Amino acid sequence: MPENTGENMSQLFDRVAIVGAGLLGASLGLALQRTAAARHVVGVGRRQSSVDKALANGSVHEGTLDLAAAVSEADLVVVATPANGVLHAMDAIRASCTTSAIVIDVASTKAAICTHARTLWAAPRRFVGCHPMAGSEKSGPEHADAALYENSVCLIENSPEVDGEARDRVLALWERVGARTVLIDPVQHDDLLAHTSHVPHIVAAAVASTAGREGATLDVIGNGFRDVTRIAAGSPEMWCDISLTNAAAIRSGLVALKSELDRYLAAIDAKDAAMLLELFAAGRDARARVLGE
Amino acid sequence: MPENTGENMSQLFDRVAIVGAGLLGASLGLALQRTAAARHVVGVGRRQSSVDKALANGSVHEGTLDLAAAVSEADLVVVATPANGVLHAMDAIRASCTTSAIVIDVASTKAAICTHARTLWAAPRRFVGCHPMAGSEKSGPEHADAALYENSVCLIENSPEVDGEARDRVLALWERVGARTVLIDPVQHDDLLAHTSHVPHIVAAAVASTAGREGATLDVIGNGFRDVTRIAAGSPEMWCDISLTNAAAIRSGLVALKSELDRYLAAIDAKDAAMLLELFAAGRDARARVLGE
């Protein structure tokens, strides 16, 4: 993908308010500037120290703690907090933003947020749920990276009540910063992410805890353990937020996984080599199929 | 670690018989030659085609299908098959090898093999169970790599009935080909590997199968899924072998993992943010502790 340097590229938004000056928000601020997608970027924080960090590395032009004022002047509001923070901020944003403003979020779960948006905005609504699948083990505005979204995938809600013009501008925004966009139903999003991200994360943490309790040490650790548990290094706060805002789909994914583990247990107890071969081959083949390998 | 080129290095063994011409056996053949650890390496296969492949890339000097003849002339016998194959080959090897020959294996599970060795050899025995933690997604002698064991860890049984001189020579052998050696009790080995390798592998396969069944596609796949399921790409035959030869420890590891998953389910059902934070933090911290990070 060619790097977008902003030369000869049209401005997509005039004033952008980024609510939440973490890694995702600050990186988007940098990317919007580098690609000339926005004229002015305002960072809205809850603590002056976060706002100051975002100002310090230039990810926003201006910082404020005054959500209502920043939102009221913006033609794009980006809620860049975890999902629970989005749910809490939406009412205040709805009350302060103009009717023409577009509002998006970047949280990892979508159904609860998009359902709440439906209660706040009449159709056609200009709130568009987004989930850019980008990130890093690092967090905080001080690690902002203008290239964070390059070659990533951004999942965007396809709810019929979303305003078509607003959705097109949101697609253009994410594509400008280097993401490939995919439209998806919010409930289907949460089901799929439960199986491909949320349950795997819980499993990674559970595997690490169990191994730790058994006294495993580096001597007996192969790359398998390292790979399987890598995502367990993520932020407990973020994963707590995801678990609580996608509870039903994660519950169902964990129950399905436990049933699958029971099939291995039954095959091991029965010393059933044919069944074990079938289970391991199915896992290998499913992985290849999902990853298109 | 400096590369051992064999210059000025003493020969450790005269004739080595490597039983099973797969990736591990053929790579050891190459490494023994490169480090001048052995004068002559004979590959023993069950099919002429495997033996021919090992001969073709020079991982053995000589190939044969005659196990008894090859073993009877060797001062080191390496059983380089999966664990079940080791269990089957041990009796014939014991019957054919000289009393001074050292016999080792390279399988991923150790308790069943070392227990069986105890019934075949009187103490002090010159059979020494080994588990070099090296490998690749590739298999077969055609992928043999003289550097496969460099910077790896080789776990070696510390059973009191093992002959001290034999064990010292086995340690020297693995260190010569670049491995760090760690002595370990075979039962403890299997318990720890169940938690750090075998259960994680089953989990990886189960996560992949579940996601595949739910219709996950590349669009919604982040690096988490890729990491967690990476080891599910391994050989079903090898993992079937491991599951059956370490059944008790894997059963207990799977049961412990399911209990851990139940703690997440209970916290999600109770919307207990404090408990979820504690669980995710414990997983993150356990991983860091186990990996010494």
Coordinates of C-alpha atoms in Angstrom, one line a residue:
Chain A
M1 CA 0.0 0.0 0.0
P2 CA 1.5 3.4 -1.0
E3 CA 2.1 5.7 1.9
N4 CA -0.4 8.5 2.0
T5 CA 1.6 11.7 2.6
G6 CA -1.3 14.1 2.3
E7 CA -0.1 15.7 -1.0
N8 CA -3.0 16.2 -3.4
M9 CA -5.4 14.6 -1.0
S10 CA -8.7 16.3 -0.2
Q11 CA -9.6 17.3 3.3
L12 CA -12.4 15.0 4.6
F13 CA -13.2 16.9 7.8
D14 CA -12.8 20.4 9.2
R15 CA -12.7 20.0 13.0
V16 CA -12.2 16.5 14.5
A17 CA -12.8 16.0 18.3
I18 CA -11.0 12.8 19.5
V19 CA -12.5 11.8 22.9
G20 CA -10.0 9.7 24.8
A21 CA -6.4 10.4 24.3
G22 CA -5.1 6.8 24.3
L23 CA -3.0 4.9 21.8
L24 CA -5.8 4.5 19.3
G25 CA -7.1 8.1 19.5
A26 CA -3.7 9.8 19.4
S27 CA -2.5 7.6 16.5
L28 CA -5.6 8.5 14.6
G29 CA -4.9 12.2 15.3
L30 CA -1.4 11.8 13.8
A31 CA -2.7 9.8 10.8
L32 CA -5.4 12.4 10.1
Q33 CA -2.8 15.1 10.1
R34 CA -0.3 13.2 8.0
T35 CA -2.9 12.4 5.4
A36 CA -4.4 15.9 5.5
A37 CA -7.8 14.3 6.2
A38 CA -8.6 16.9 8.8
R39 CA -7.8 20.6 9.2
H40 CA -7.9 20.8 13.0
V41 CA -7.8 18.0 15.6
V42 CA -8.9 18.6 19.2
G43 CA -8.1 16.0 21.9
V44 CA -10.6 15.6 24.7
G45 CA -9.3 13.9 27.9
R46 CA -10.5 13.3 31.4
R47 CA -7.1 14.1 32.8
Q48 CA -4.9 17.1 31.9
S49 CA -1.8 14.8 32.0
S50 CA -3.1 12.7 29.1
V51 CA -4.1 15.7 27.1
D52 CA -0.7 17.2 27.7
K53 CA 1.0 14.0 26.4
A54 CA -1.1 14.0 23.2
L55 CA -0.2 17.7 22.7
A56 CA 3.4 17.1 23.4
N57 CA 3.8 14.6 20.5
G58 CA 1.6 16.6 18.2
S59 CA -1.1 14.0 17.8
V60 CA -3.7 16.8 18.4
H61 CA -3.5 20.5 17.7
E62 CA -5.4 21.5 20.8
G63 CA -6.4 19.7 24.1
T64 CA -9.3 20.2 26.4
L65 CA -11.1 18.6 29.3
D66 CA -14.4 20.2 28.1
L67 CA -16.2 17.5 26.2
A68 CA -19.4 19.5 25.4
A69 CA -17.5 22.5 23.9
A70 CA -15.2 20.4 21.8
V71 CA -18.0 18.2 20.4
S72 CA -20.2 21.1 19.6
E73 CA -17.7 22.5 17.2
A74 CA -16.7 19.3 15.5
D75 CA -17.9 17.8 12.2
L76 CA -16.4 14.5 13.2
V77 CA -16.4 13.1 16.8
V78 CA -14.2 10.0 17.4
V79 CA -14.9 8.2 20.7
A80 CA -11.6 6.5 21.3
T81 CA -12.2 4.8 24.7
P82 CA -13.0 1.2 25.6
A83 CA -16.6 0.1 24.9
N84 CA -17.9 0.9 28.4
G85 CA -16.5 4.4 28.1
V86 CA -18.2 4.8 24.7
L87 CA -21.5 3.7 26.3
H88 CA -21.1 6.3 29.0
A89 CA -20.0 9.1 26.7
M90 CA -22.6 8.7 24.0
D91 CA -25.4 10.5 25.7
A92 CA -23.4 13.6 26.4
I93 CA -22.0 13.6 22.9
R94 CA -25.5 13.2 21.4
A95 CA -26.6 16.2 23.5
S96 CA -23.7 18.4 22.4
C97 CA -23.0 17.5 18.8
T98 CA -24.6 19.3 15.8
T99 CA -27.1 17.3 13.7
S100 CA -24.7 17.2 10.8
A101 CA -21.7 15.9 12.8
I102 CA -20.6 12.3 12.2
V103 CA -19.8 10.3 15.4
I104 CA -17.8 7.2 15.4
D105 CA -16.2 4.9 18.0
V106 CA -13.2 2.6 17.8
A107 CA -14.1 0.0 20.5
S108 CA -13.6 -3.8 20.2
T109 CA -17.2 -4.7 20.8
K110 CA -20.1 -3.3 18.7
A111 CA -23.5 -4.7 19.5
A112 CA -24.1 -2.9 22.8
I113 CA -22.8 0.4 21.4
C114 CA -24.8 0.2 18.1
T115 CA -27.9 -0.8 20.0
H116 CA -27.5 2.2 22.3
A117 CA -26.9 4.5 19.3
R118 CA -30.3 3.4 18.0
T119 CA -32.0 4.7 21.1
L120 CA -30.2 8.0 21.0
W121 CA -30.3 8.9 17.3
A122 CA -33.3 8.7 15.0
A123 CA -32.8 7.1 11.6
P124 CA -31.0 7.9 9.4
R125 CA -28.3 8.3 12.1
R126 CA -24.9 9.7 11.7
F127 CA -23.4 7.6 14.4
V128 CA -21.3 4.8 12.8
G129 CA -19.8 2.0 15.0
C130 CA -16.2 1.2 13.9
H131 CA -13.7 -1.4 15.1
P132 CA -10.2 -0.8 13.7
M133 CA -8.3 -4.0 14.3
A134 CA -5.1 -2.3 15.1
G135 CA -3.2 -1.9 18.3
S136 CA 0.0 -2.7 20.1
E137 CA 1.1 -4.1 23.5
K138 CA 1.9 -0.5 24.3
S139 CA -0.8 1.9 25.4
G140 CA -1.1 5.6 26.0
P141 CA -0.8 8.7 23.7
E142 CA 3.0 8.7 24.2
H143 CA 3.2 5.6 21.9
A144 CA 1.0 7.1 19.2
D145 CA 2.0 6.0 15.7
A146 CA 0.8 7.7 12.5
A147 CA 1.2 4.4 10.7
L148 CA -0.8 2.3 13.2
Y149 CA -3.8 1.8 10.9
E150 CA -1.8 1.1 7.7
N151 CA -2.5 -2.4 6.4
S152 CA -5.1 -3.0 9.1
V153 CA -8.7 -4.0 8.7
C154 CA -11.4 -1.7 10.0
L155 CA -14.8 -3.4 10.7
I156 CA -17.7 -0.9 10.2
E157 CA -21.3 -1.5 11.1
N158 CA -23.7 -2.0 8.3
S159 CA -27.0 -1.3 10.2
P160 CA -29.6 -0.2 7.7
E161 CA -30.5 2.9 9.8
V162 CA -27.1 4.4 9.4
D163 CA -27.0 7.4 7.0
G164 CA -25.5 6.4 3.7
E165 CA -23.5 9.6 3.2
A166 CA -22.1 9.4 6.7
R167 CA -21.1 5.8 6.2
D168 CA -19.3 6.6 3.0
R169 CA -17.4 9.4 4.6
V170 CA -16.4 7.1 7.5
L171 CA -15.2 4.4 4.9
A172 CA -13.2 7.1 3.2
L173 CA -11.7 8.2 6.5
W174 CA -10.4 4.7 7.4
E175 CA -9.2 4.0 3.9
R176 CA -7.3 7.3 4.0
V177 CA -5.3 6.2 7.0
G178 CA -4.4 2.9 5.4
A179 CA -7.1 0.5 6.6
R180 CA -9.1 -2.0 4.5
T181 CA -12.8 -1.5 5.4
V182 CA -15.3 -4.3 5.9
L183 CA -19.0 -3.7 6.6
I184 CA -20.5 -6.1 9.1
D185 CA -23.6 -6.5 11.3
P186 CA -22.8 -5.5 14.9
V187 CA -24.2 -8.7 16.5
Q188 CA -22.4 -10.9 13.9
H189 CA -19.3 -8.8 14.6
D190 CA -19.5 -9.6 18.3
D191 CA -20.2 -13.3 17.7
L192 CA -17.2 -13.7 15.4
L193 CA -14.9 -11.6 17.5
A194 CA -15.9 -13.7 20.5
H195 CA -14.6 -16.8 18.7
T196 CA -11.6 -15.3 17.0
S197 CA -10.4 -12.9 19.6
H198 CA -12.2 -12.7 23.0
V199 CA -12.3 -16.4 23.8
P200 CA -8.7 -17.0 22.6
H201 CA -7.7 -14.2 24.9
I202 CA -9.4 -15.7 27.9
V203 CA -7.9 -19.1 26.9
A204 CA -4.4 -17.5 26.7
A205 CA -4.8 -16.1 30.2
A206 CA -6.1 -19.3 31.6
V207 CA -3.3 -21.4 30.0
A208 CA -0.7 -19.0 31.5
S209 CA -2.3 -19.0 35.0
T210 CA -2.6 -22.8 35.0
A211 CA 1.0 -23.3 33.9
G212 CA 2.2 -20.7 36.4
R213 CA 0.4 -22.5 39.2
E214 CA 2.0 -25.8 38.3
G215 CA 5.5 -24.3 38.6
A216 CA 6.4 -24.2 34.9
T217 CA 9.7 -22.5 34.3
L218 CA 11.6 -21.2 31.2
D219 CA 13.5 -24.6 31.0
V220 CA 10.4 -26.4 29.8
I221 CA 8.8 -23.7 27.7
G222 CA 8.8 -24.1 24.0
N223 CA 7.6 -21.6 21.4
G224 CA 4.1 -23.2 21.6
F225 CA 3.5 -21.7 25.1
R226 CA 4.9 -18.4 24.0
D227 CA 2.6 -18.2 21.0
V228 CA -0.5 -19.4 22.7
T229 CA -0.2 -17.0 25.6
R230 CA 1.2 -14.0 23.8
I231 CA -2.1 -12.1 23.9
A232 CA -2.4 -12.7 27.6
A233 CA 0.1 -9.9 28.0
G234 CA -2.6 -7.4 27.0
S235 CA -4.2 -4.9 29.3
P236 CA -6.5 -6.5 32.0
E237 CA -8.7 -3.3 31.9
M238 CA -9.3 -3.6 28.2
W239 CA -10.2 -7.3 28.4
C240 CA -12.4 -6.7 31.4
D241 CA -14.2 -4.1 29.3
I242 CA -14.6 -6.5 26.3
S243 CA -15.8 -9.3 28.5
L244 CA -18.5 -7.3 30.1
T245 CA -19.7 -5.6 26.8
N246 CA -19.7 -8.8 24.8
A247 CA -20.8 -11.2 27.7
A248 CA -23.4 -13.3 25.8
A249 CA -21.3 -14.1 22.8
I250 CA -18.2 -14.8 24.9
R251 CA -20.3 -17.1 27.2
S252 CA -21.5 -19.0 24.2
G253 CA -17.9 -19.2 22.8
L254 CA -16.5 -20.5 26.1
V255 CA -19.2 -23.1 26.4
A256 CA -18.5 -24.2 22.8
L257 CA -14.8 -24.4 23.5
K258 CA -15.3 -26.4 26.7
S259 CA -17.4 -28.9 24.7
E260 CA -14.6 -29.2 22.1
L261 CA -12.1 -29.8 24.9
D262 CA -14.5 -32.5 26.2
R263 CA -14.2 -34.3 22.9
Y264 CA -10.4 -34.5 23.3
L265 CA -10.9 -35.7 26.9
A266 CA -13.2 -38.4 25.8
A267 CA -10.9 -39.6 23.0
I268 CA -7.9 -39.6 25.4
D269 CA -9.9 -41.6 28.0
A270 CA -11.0 -44.1 25.3
K271 CA -7.4 -44.2 23.9
D272 CA -9.2 -43.6 20.6
A273 CA -6.3 -42.8 18.2
A274 CA -8.6 -42.4 15.2
M275 CA -10.7 -39.8 16.9
L276 CA -7.7 -37.9 18.2
L277 CA -6.2 -37.9 14.6
E278 CA -9.6 -36.6 13.4
L279 CA -9.8 -33.9 16.0
F280 CA -6.2 -32.6 15.5
A281 CA -6.6 -32.7 11.7
A282 CA -9.9 -30.8 12.0
G283 CA -8.1 -28.1 14.1
R284 CA -5.2 -27.8 11.7
D285 CA -7.6 -27.7 8.6
A286 CA -9.9 -25.2 10.3
R287 CA -7.0 -22.9 11.0
A288 CA -5.8 -23.1 7.4
R289 CA -9.3 -22.4 6.1
V290 CA -9.9 -19.5 8.4
L291 CA -6.6 -17.9 7.5
G292 CA -7.0 -18.7 3.8
E293 CA -3.8 -20.7 3.8
Chain B
M1 CA 26.7 -19.5 21.3
P2 CA 29.7 -20.1 19.0
E3 CA 29.1 -22.4 16.1
N4 CA 30.7 -25.7 16.5
T5 CA 32.5 -26.5 13.3
G6 CA 34.1 -29.7 14.5
E7 CA 37.7 -28.4 14.4
N8 CA 39.7 -29.5 17.4
M9 CA 36.7 -31.2 18.8
S10 CA 37.0 -34.8 20.2
Q11 CA 35.0 -37.6 18.7
L12 CA 32.3 -38.7 21.2
F13 CA 31.0 -41.8 19.5
D14 CA 32.3 -44.2 16.9
R15 CA 29.2 -45.7 15.2
V16 CA 25.8 -44.1 15.7
A17 CA 22.6 -45.8 14.7
I18 CA 19.7 -43.4 14.2
V19 CA 16.4 -45.3 14.2
G20 CA 13.8 -43.3 12.4
A21 CA 14.8 -41.0 9.6
G22 CA 12.5 -38.0 10.2
L23 CA 13.4 -34.4 10.8
L24 CA 14.8 -34.9 14.3
G25 CA 16.9 -37.9 13.4
A26 CA 18.2 -36.6 10.1
S27 CA 19.1 -33.2 11.7
L28 CA 21.0 -34.9 14.5
G29 CA 22.8 -37.0 11.9
L30 CA 23.9 -33.8 10.1
A31 CA 24.8 -32.1 13.4
L32 CA 26.9 -35.1 14.6
Q33 CA 28.9 -35.0 11.4
R34 CA 29.3 -31.2 11.4
T35 CA 30.6 -31.2 15.0
A36 CA 32.8 -34.3 14.4
A37 CA 31.0 -36.0 17.3
A38 CA 30.6 -39.3 15.5
R39 CA 32.8 -41.1 13.0
H40 CA 30.0 -43.0 11.2
V41 CA 26.2 -42.5 11.2
V42 CA 23.8 -45.2 10.1
G43 CA 20.2 -44.4 9.4
V44 CA 17.7 -47.1 10.1
G45 CA 14.3 -46.7 8.5
R46 CA 11.1 -48.7 8.0
R47 CA 10.8 -47.6 4.3
Q48 CA 13.6 -47.5 1.8
S49 CA 12.2 -44.2 0.5
S50 CA 12.9 -42.4 3.9
V51 CA 16.3 -44.0 4.1
D52 CA 17.1 -42.8 0.6
K53 CA 16.1 -39.2 1.4
A54 CA 18.4 -39.2 4.4
L55 CA 21.2 -40.6 2.3
A56 CA 20.5 -38.1 -0.4
N57 CA 21.1 -35.1 1.8
G58 CA 24.0 -36.6 3.6
S59 CA 22.4 -36.7 7.0
V60 CA 23.6 -40.4 7.3
H61 CA 26.6 -42.2 5.8
E62 CA 24.7 -45.4 5.3
G63 CA 21.1 -46.4 5.3
T64 CA 19.5 -49.8 6.2
L65 CA 16.1 -51.4 7.0
D66 CA 17.9 -53.9 9.2
L67 CA 17.4 -52.6 12.8
A68 CA 19.1 -55.5 14.6
A69 CA 22.3 -55.4 12.5
A70 CA 22.7 -51.6 12.7
V71 CA 22.0 -51.5 16.5
S72 CA 24.4 -54.4 17.2
E73 CA 27.4 -52.5 15.8
A74 CA 26.6 -49.1 17.4
D75 CA 28.0 -47.5 20.5
L76 CA 25.1 -45.0 20.4
V77 CA 21.6 -45.8 19.4
V78 CA 19.2 -42.8 18.9
V79 CA 15.6 -43.7 18.7
A80 CA 14.2 -40.8 16.7
T81 CA 10.5 -41.7 16.4
P82 CA 7.4 -40.5 18.2
A83 CA 6.9 -41.9 21.7
N84 CA 4.7 -44.8 20.7
G85 CA 7.3 -45.9 18.2
V86 CA 10.0 -45.7 20.9
L87 CA 8.0 -48.0 23.1
H88 CA 7.6 -50.5 20.3
A89 CA 11.3 -50.3 19.2
M90 CA 12.9 -50.6 22.7
D91 CA 12.5 -54.3 23.1
A92 CA 14.2 -55.1 19.8
I93 CA 16.9 -52.6 20.5
R94 CA 17.6 -53.9 23.9
A95 CA 17.9 -57.4 22.4
S96 CA 20.4 -56.4 19.8
C97 CA 22.6 -53.7 21.3
T98 CA 25.8 -54.4 23.1
T99 CA 26.0 -53.9 26.9
S100 CA 28.3 -50.9 26.5
A101 CA 26.0 -49.1 24.0
I102 CA 24.2 -46.0 25.1
V103 CA 20.6 -45.8 23.9
I104 CA 18.6 -42.5 23.8
D105 CA 15.3 -41.4 22.4
V106 CA 14.1 -37.9 21.4
A107 CA 10.3 -38.2 22.0
S108 CA 8.1 -35.5 23.5
T109 CA 6.9 -37.6 26.4
K110 CA 9.1 -39.3 28.9
A111 CA 7.4 -41.1 31.7
A112 CA 6.0 -44.1 29.7
I113 CA 9.4 -44.6 27.9
C114 CA 11.6 -44.3 31.0
T115 CA 9.3 -46.6 33.0
H116 CA 9.5 -49.2 30.2
A117 CA 13.3 -48.8 30.1
R118 CA 13.4 -49.7 33.8
T119 CA 11.8 -53.0 33.0
L120 CA 14.2 -53.8 30.1
W121 CA 17.5 -52.7 31.5
A122 CA 18.9 -53.5 35.0
A123 CA 20.5 -50.6 36.9
P124 CA 22.8 -48.9 36.2
R125 CA 21.2 -48.6 32.8
R126 CA 22.6 -47.0 29.7
F127 CA 19.2 -46.0 28.3
V128 CA 18.8 -42.3 28.8
G129 CA 15.5 -40.6 27.9
C130 CA 15.9 -37.3 26.1
H131 CA 13.5 -34.6 24.9
P132 CA 15.2 -32.0 22.7
M133 CA 12.8 -29.1 22.5
A134 CA 13.5 -28.4 18.8
G135 CA 11.5 -28.8 15.7
S136 CA 9.8 -27.1 12.9
E137 CA 6.5 -27.1 11.1
K138 CA 8.3 -29.1 8.5
S139 CA 8.8 -32.8 8.8
G140 CA 10.8 -35.5 7.0
P141 CA 14.5 -36.0 6.4
E142 CA 14.5 -33.8 3.4
H143 CA 14.1 -30.8 5.8
A144 CA 17.0 -31.9 8.0
D145 CA 19.0 -28.9 9.4
A146 CA 22.4 -29.3 11.0
A147 CA 21.6 -26.2 13.2
L148 CA 18.2 -27.5 14.4
Y149 CA 19.4 -28.0 18.0
E150 CA 21.5 -24.9 18.3
N151 CA 20.2 -22.6 21.1
S152 CA 17.5 -25.2 22.0
V153 CA 16.9 -26.8 25.4
C154 CA 17.3 -30.6 25.7
L155 CA 15.5 -32.1 28.7
I156 CA 17.2 -35.3 30.0
E157 CA 15.9 -37.8 32.5
N158 CA 17.6 -37.7 35.9
S159 CA 16.4 -41.1 37.1
P160 CA 18.8 -42.4 39.8
E161 CA 19.2 -45.8 38.0
V162 CA 20.8 -44.2 34.9
D163 CA 24.5 -44.9 34.6
G164 CA 26.4 -41.8 35.5
E165 CA 29.0 -42.2 32.8
A166 CA 26.3 -42.8 30.1
R167 CA 24.4 -39.7 31.3
D168 CA 27.5 -37.5 31.1
R169 CA 28.2 -38.6 27.6
V170 CA 24.6 -37.9 26.6
L171 CA 24.9 -34.4 28.1
A172 CA 28.1 -33.9 26.2
L173 CA 26.4 -35.0 23.0
W174 CA 23.5 -32.6 23.2
E175 CA 25.8 -29.7 24.3
R176 CA 28.1 -30.5 21.3
V177 CA 25.2 -29.9 18.9
G178 CA 24.3 -26.6 20.5
A179 CA 21.6 -27.5 23.1
R180 CA 21.4 -26.4 26.7
T181 CA 20.8 -29.5 28.8
V182 CA 18.4 -29.7 31.8
L183 CA 18.0 -32.8 34.0
I184 CA 14.5 -33.6 35.0
D185 CA 12.4 -36.4 36.5
P186 CA 10.4 -38.1 33.7
V187 CA 7.0 -37.8 35.6
Q188 CA 7.6 -34.2 36.4
H189 CA 8.6 -33.7 32.8
D190 CA 5.3 -35.0 31.5
D191 CA 3.3 -32.9 34.0
L192 CA 5.0 -29.7 33.1
L193 CA 4.9 -30.4 29.4
A194 CA 1.2 -31.2 29.6
H195 CA 0.7 -27.7 31.0
T196 CA 3.1 -25.8 28.8
S197 CA 2.8 -27.7 25.5
H198 CA 0.3 -30.5 25.3
V199 CA -2.8 -28.8 26.7
P200 CA -1.9 -25.5 24.8
H201 CA -1.8 -27.5 21.6
I202 CA -5.2 -29.1 22.2
V203 CA -6.5 -25.7 23.1
A204 CA -5.1 -24.2 19.9
A205 CA -6.8 -26.9 17.8
A206 CA -10.0 -26.5 19.7
V207 CA -10.0 -22.7 19.2
A208 CA -9.4 -23.1 15.5
S209 CA -12.1 -25.8 15.1
T210 CA -14.7 -23.7 17.0
A211 CA -13.9 -20.5 15.1
G212 CA -14.0 -22.4 11.8
R213 CA -17.4 -23.8 12.7
E214 CA -18.7 -20.3 13.4
G215 CA -17.8 -19.2 9.9
A216 CA -14.9 -16.9 10.9
T217 CA -13.0 -15.5 7.9
L218 CA -9.8 -13.6 7.4
D219 CA -11.7 -10.2 7.6
V220 CA -12.2 -10.6 11.4
I221 CA -8.9 -12.3 12.2
G222 CA -6.4 -10.4 14.3
N223 CA -2.9 -11.4 15.3
G224 CA -4.4 -12.9 18.5
F225 CA -6.1 -15.8 16.6
R226 CA -3.0 -16.3 14.5
D227 CA -0.7 -16.6 17.6
V228 CA -3.1 -18.7 19.7
T229 CA -3.7 -21.2 17.0
R230 CA -0.2 -21.3 15.4
I231 CA 0.8 -24.7 16.9
A232 CA -2.5 -26.2 15.7
A233 CA -0.7 -26.4 12.3
G234 CA 1.5 -29.2 13.7
S235 CA 1.3 -32.9 12.7
P236 CA -1.9 -34.6 13.9
E237 CA 0.0 -37.9 14.1
M238 CA 2.6 -36.5 16.4
W239 CA 0.0 -34.9 18.7
C240 CA -2.1 -38.1 18.7
D241 CA 1.0 -39.9 19.8
I242 CA 1.7 -37.3 22.6
S243 CA -1.9 -37.4 23.8
L244 CA -1.9 -41.2 24.1
T245 CA 1.5 -41.4 25.8
N246 CA 0.9 -38.6 28.3
A247 CA -2.8 -39.2 28.8
A248 CA -3.0 -38.8 32.6
A249 CA -1.1 -35.6 32.8
I250 CA -3.0 -34.1 29.8
R251 CA -6.3 -35.2 31.3
S252 CA -5.4 -33.4 34.5
G253 CA -4.2 -30.3 32.7
L254 CA -7.4 -30.1 30.6
V255 CA -9.5 -30.5 33.7
A256 CA -7.6 -27.7 35.4
L257 CA -7.9 -25.5 32.3
K258 CA -11.7 -26.1 32.2
S259 CA -12.0 -25.0 35.9
E260 CA -10.0 -21.9 35.1
L261 CA -12.4 -21.1 32.2
D262 CA -15.3 -21.7 34.6
R263 CA -13.9 -18.9 36.8
Y264 CA -14.1 -16.5 33.8
L265 CA -17.6 -17.7 33.0
A266 CA -18.7 -17.1 36.6
A267 CA -17.2 -13.6 36.6
I268 CA -18.9 -12.8 33.3
D269 CA -22.2 -14.0 34.5
A270 CA -22.0 -12.0 37.7
K271 CA -20.7 -9.0 35.8
D272 CA -17.9 -9.0 38.3
A273 CA -15.4 -6.5 36.9
A274 CA -13.1 -6.8 39.9
M275 CA -12.9 -10.6 39.5
L276 CA -12.3 -10.3 35.8
L277 CA -9.5 -7.7 36.3
E278 CA -8.0 -10.1 38.9
L279 CA -8.2 -13.1 36.5
F280 CA -6.7 -11.2 33.5
A281 CA -4.0 -9.7 35.6
A282 CA -3.1 -13.1 37.1
G283 CA -2.8 -14.5 33.5
R284 CA -0.6 -11.7 32.4
D285 CA 1.6 -11.9 35.5
A286 CA 1.8 -15.7 35.3
R287 CA 3.0 -15.5 31.7
A288 CA 5.6 -12.9 32.6
R289 CA 6.8 -15.0 35.6
V290 CA 7.0 -18.3 33.6
L291 CA 8.9 -16.6 30.8
G292 CA 11.1 -14.7 33.2
E293 CA 10.1 -11.3 31.7

